[in-house]
XYZ file of N, CA and C in Angstrom:
336
model
N 2.790 -19.047 7.151
C 3.631 -17.880 7.267
C 3.543 -17.345 8.689
N 4.666 -17.015 9.252
C 4.675 -16.411 10.580
C 4.295 -14.936 10.461
N 3.731 -14.422 11.528
C 3.385 -13.002 11.549
C 4.677 -12.190 11.435
N 4.642 -11.165 10.659
C 5.816 -10.321 10.470
C 5.465 -8.874 10.778
N 6.364 -8.154 11.431
C 6.088 -6.732 11.687
C 5.989 -5.937 10.394
N 6.568 -6.454 9.305
C 6.470 -5.758 8.026
C 5.020 -5.588 7.594
N 4.189 -6.567 7.878
C 2.786 -6.475 7.484
C 2.092 -5.323 8.210
N 2.373 -5.152 9.478
C 1.806 -4.033 10.233
C 2.280 -2.693 9.692
N 3.573 -2.589 9.421
C 4.111 -1.360 8.843
C 3.518 -1.114 7.467
N 3.364 -2.180 6.698
C 2.780 -2.042 5.363
C 1.364 -1.476 5.453
N 0.565 -2.014 6.348
C -0.818 -1.550 6.491
C -0.873 -0.068 6.835
N -0.069 0.351 7.803
C -0.064 1.751 8.230
C 0.391 2.657 7.089
N 1.486 2.278 6.441
C 2.017 3.126 5.379
C 1.124 3.137 4.142
N 0.460 2.035 3.836
C -0.453 2.008 2.684
C -1.612 2.972 2.898
N -2.186 2.955 4.085
C -3.311 3.860 4.381
C -2.833 5.309 4.447
N -1.714 5.552 5.119
C -1.205 6.924 5.243
C -0.816 7.488 3.879
N -0.154 6.674 3.059
C 0.248 7.127 1.733
C -0.983 7.396 0.866
N -1.978 6.527 0.936
C -3.204 6.720 0.169
C -3.946 7.979 0.587
N -4.041 8.215 1.886
C -4.717 9.429 2.374
C -3.956 10.682 1.957
N -2.629 10.647 2.098
C -1.824 11.802 1.706
C -1.954 12.069 0.208
N -2.039 11.016 -0.591
C -2.197 11.191 -2.033
C -3.544 11.829 -2.367
N -4.588 11.408 -1.680
C -5.906 12.006 -1.929
C -5.935 13.478 -1.523
N -5.320 13.799 -0.401
C -5.250 15.196 0.025
C -4.436 16.001 -0.985
N -3.327 15.408 -1.439
C -2.484 16.066 -2.440
C -3.268 16.326 -3.732
N -4.054 15.358 -4.170
C -4.880 15.550 -5.376
C -5.867 16.704 -5.178
N -6.455 16.781 -4.000
C -7.369 17.887 -3.706
C -6.669 19.235 -3.757
N -5.468 19.286 -3.212
C -4.728 20.543 -3.254
C -4.274 20.891 -4.674
N -3.997 19.877 -5.489
C -3.634 20.145 -6.885
C -4.821 20.760 -7.639
N -6.021 20.261 -7.360
C -7.216 20.843 -7.970
C -7.373 22.290 -7.513
N -7.161 22.535 -6.215
C -7.280 23.903 -5.702
C -6.223 24.818 -6.322
N -5.006 24.283 -6.451
C -3.911 25.105 -6.981
C -4.128 25.460 -8.448
N -4.409 24.452 -9.268
C -4.503 24.696 -10.705
C -5.913 25.051 -11.173
N -6.929 24.640 -10.430
C -8.288 24.944 -10.832
C -8.805 26.252 -10.279
N -8.337 26.612 -9.075
C -8.876 27.801 -8.417
C -7.792 28.795 -8.012
N -6.547 28.495 -8.400
C -5.413 29.393 -8.150
C -5.274 29.765 -6.667
N -5.357 28.755 -5.817
C -5.216 28.990 -4.381
C -4.475 27.823 -3.734
N -3.895 28.063 -2.579
C -3.255 26.994 -1.810
C -1.915 26.540 -2.357
N -1.213 27.417 -3.058
C 0.049 27.023 -3.692
C 1.103 26.621 -2.662
N 1.217 27.363 -1.578
C 2.229 27.064 -0.564
C 1.950 25.736 0.138
N 0.713 25.509 0.493
C 0.352 24.283 1.206
C 0.538 23.068 0.303
N 0.270 23.220 -0.983
C 0.401 22.110 -1.926
C 1.814 21.556 -1.905
N 2.801 22.420 -1.795
C 4.198 21.978 -1.753
C 4.448 21.094 -0.544
N 3.939 21.472 0.607
C 4.162 20.692 1.824
C 3.406 19.359 1.798
N 2.209 19.371 1.242
C 1.445 18.129 1.125
C 2.138 17.179 0.151
N 2.693 17.729 -0.925
C 3.435 16.908 -1.882
C 4.664 16.289 -1.209
N 5.354 17.065 -0.395
C 6.528 16.542 0.312
C 6.130 15.459 1.303
N 5.022 15.663 2.006
C 4.538 14.658 2.948
C 4.245 13.348 2.224
N 3.528 13.437 1.112
C 3.231 12.230 0.352
C 4.522 11.573 -0.139
N 5.471 12.369 -0.565
C 6.744 11.826 -1.041
C 7.488 11.060 0.037
N 7.559 11.626 1.227
C 8.240 10.935 2.333
C 7.510 9.653 2.721
N 6.195 9.735 2.796
C 5.421 8.534 3.120
C 5.602 7.465 2.048
N 5.642 7.889 0.783
C 5.793 6.925 -0.301
C 7.158 6.236 -0.258
N 8.182 6.952 0.124
C 9.504 6.321 0.252
C 9.438 5.199 1.283
N 8.824 5.463 2.434
C 8.659 4.426 3.448
C 7.801 3.280 2.942
N 6.709 3.603 2.266
C 5.818 2.596 1.686
C 6.582 1.723 0.694
N 7.388 2.341 -0.151
C 8.146 1.617 -1.169
C 9.107 0.620 -0.517
N 9.859 1.080 0.460
C 10.844 0.215 1.117
C 10.152 -0.952 1.819
N 9.132 -0.662 2.604
C 8.438 -1.717 3.351
C 7.738 -2.689 2.405
N 7.119 -2.172 1.344
C 6.443 -3.040 0.379
C 7.444 -3.929 -0.344
N 8.582 -3.380 -0.708
C 9.611 -4.172 -1.376
C 10.093 -5.295 -0.457
N 10.380 -4.972 0.799
C 10.840 -5.991 1.747
C 9.770 -7.053 1.991
N 8.520 -6.629 2.113
C 7.423 -7.577 2.314
C 7.267 -8.476 1.093
N 7.357 -7.891 -0.085
C 7.252 -8.674 -1.316
C 8.367 -9.705 -1.428
N 9.561 -9.340 -1.001
C 10.668 -10.297 -1.014
C 10.429 -11.419 -0.015
N 9.933 -11.060 1.162
C 9.685 -12.066 2.199
C 8.584 -13.041 1.776
N 7.541 -12.515 1.112
C 6.413 -13.354 0.706
C 6.605 -13.963 -0.681
N 7.749 -13.659 -1.308
C 8.094 -14.220 -2.622
C 7.037 -13.917 -3.687
N 6.669 -12.631 -3.782
C 5.713 -12.211 -4.788
C 6.356 -12.282 -6.166
N 5.576 -12.609 -7.188
C 6.097 -12.504 -8.555
C 6.351 -11.028 -8.898
N 7.172 -10.789 -9.907
C 7.571 -9.428 -10.250
C 6.378 -8.521 -10.570
N 5.409 -9.011 -11.328
C 4.246 -8.201 -11.681
C 3.465 -7.758 -10.457
N 3.283 -8.650 -9.528
C 2.563 -8.336 -8.287
C 3.319 -7.285 -7.488
N 4.631 -7.456 -7.421
C 5.454 -6.506 -6.682
C 5.379 -5.118 -7.307
N 5.482 -5.043 -8.616
C 5.450 -3.755 -9.310
C 4.088 -3.078 -9.117
N 2.985 -3.829 -9.249
C 1.656 -3.230 -9.039
C 1.513 -2.706 -7.620
N 1.955 -3.487 -6.652
C 1.801 -3.079 -5.257
C 2.675 -1.866 -4.952
N 3.860 -1.806 -5.541
C 4.716 -0.632 -5.364
C 4.084 0.602 -6.005
N 3.511 0.434 -7.189
C 2.903 1.561 -7.903
C 1.607 2.026 -7.247
N 0.992 1.185 -6.442
C -0.295 1.526 -5.827
C -0.200 2.770 -4.946
N 0.974 3.092 -4.452
C 1.133 4.282 -3.627
C 1.067 5.576 -4.411
N 1.071 5.483 -5.744
C 1.022 6.674 -6.604
C -0.262 6.773 -7.409
N -1.174 5.839 -7.216
C -2.442 5.831 -7.946
C -3.557 6.042 -6.923
N -4.353 7.111 -7.078
C -5.407 7.361 -6.081
C -6.295 6.132 -5.862
N -6.530 5.810 -4.623
C -7.354 4.705 -4.131
C -6.710 3.321 -4.302
N -5.675 3.186 -5.118
C -5.076 1.875 -5.363
C -4.382 1.319 -4.124
N -3.812 2.171 -3.296
C -3.130 1.647 -2.108
C -4.125 1.021 -1.133
N -5.358 1.523 -1.103
C -6.374 0.929 -0.234
C -6.773 -0.460 -0.739
N -6.920 -0.585 -2.052
C -7.264 -1.877 -2.660
C -6.127 -2.868 -2.450
N -4.900 -2.426 -2.703
C -3.742 -3.301 -2.549
C -3.579 -3.735 -1.087
N -3.803 -2.816 -0.171
C -3.657 -3.145 1.255
C -4.644 -4.232 1.668
N -5.894 -4.099 1.245
C -6.892 -5.117 1.605
C -6.521 -6.476 1.012
N -6.059 -6.483 -0.232
C -5.691 -7.730 -0.894
C -4.494 -8.386 -0.205
N -3.476 -7.604 0.122
C -2.277 -8.150 0.766
C -2.623 -8.714 2.134
N -3.424 -7.991 2.905
C -3.785 -8.458 4.251
C -4.626 -9.727 4.170
N -5.573 -9.773 3.235
C -6.409 -10.970 3.080
C -5.559 -12.180 2.696
N -4.664 -12.005 1.757
C -3.832 -13.125 1.334
C -2.851 -13.552 2.415
N -2.338 -12.602 3.189
C -1.442 -12.945 4.283
C -2.189 -13.733 5.353
N -3.447 -13.362 5.611
C -4.250 -14.092 6.598
C -4.545 -15.504 6.107
N -4.807 -15.640 4.805
C -5.069 -16.972 4.249
C -3.830 -17.856 4.336
N -2.659 -17.277 4.110
C -1.421 -18.044 4.205
C -1.117 -18.424 5.647
N -1.489 -17.556 6.581
C -1.200 -17.818 7.990
C -2.145 -18.851 8.589
N -3.351 -18.960 8.035
C -4.329 -19.918 8.576
C -3.872 -21.337 8.261
N -3.965 -22.214 9.234
C -3.574 -23.604 8.956
C -4.553 -24.235 7.966
N -4.023 -25.094 7.152
C -4.866 -25.776 6.162
C -5.857 -26.682 6.884
N -7.089 -26.690 6.413
C -8.100 -27.544 7.022
C -7.757 -28.993 6.734
N -7.900 -29.854 7.742
C -7.593 -31.271 7.509
C -8.574 -31.858 6.519
N -8.081 -32.713 5.688
C -8.940 -33.365 4.693
C -9.753 -34.474 5.343
N -10.982 -34.511 4.950
C -11.862 -35.583 5.431
C -11.756 -36.750 4.454
N -11.703 -37.967 4.950
C -11.669 -39.098 4.022
C -12.990 -39.192 3.253
N -12.874 -39.573 2.038
C -14.062 -39.695 1.195
C -14.879 -40.891 1.646
N -16.189 -40.677 1.745
C -17.067 -41.770 2.156
C -17.492 -42.531 0.902
N -17.546 -43.816 1.039
C -17.897 -44.657 -0.078
C -19.341 -45.065 -0.018
């Protein structure tokens, strides 16, 4: 597989979306658990939403380029809405992309 700029965008958006989701979860706890931070929670939710839209588009395009099966694509798309899942998905996608990009090791003839 040739290097694609989509992979770089995917990495950035996966981490940014995951961080924004964790911050959003913290603000939700503050809002509903401690009745504070209501105004800020709205802006953090919007930030996560915008980042997730970018994550969704880039992940979909990357999945099409790498010919992911439907289940893999759906899990990776959903990872932006599950706390910590985008970090796990990002590491897995990058590792597999690196494995695909590495040339296959030449086979050694079997010794008799």
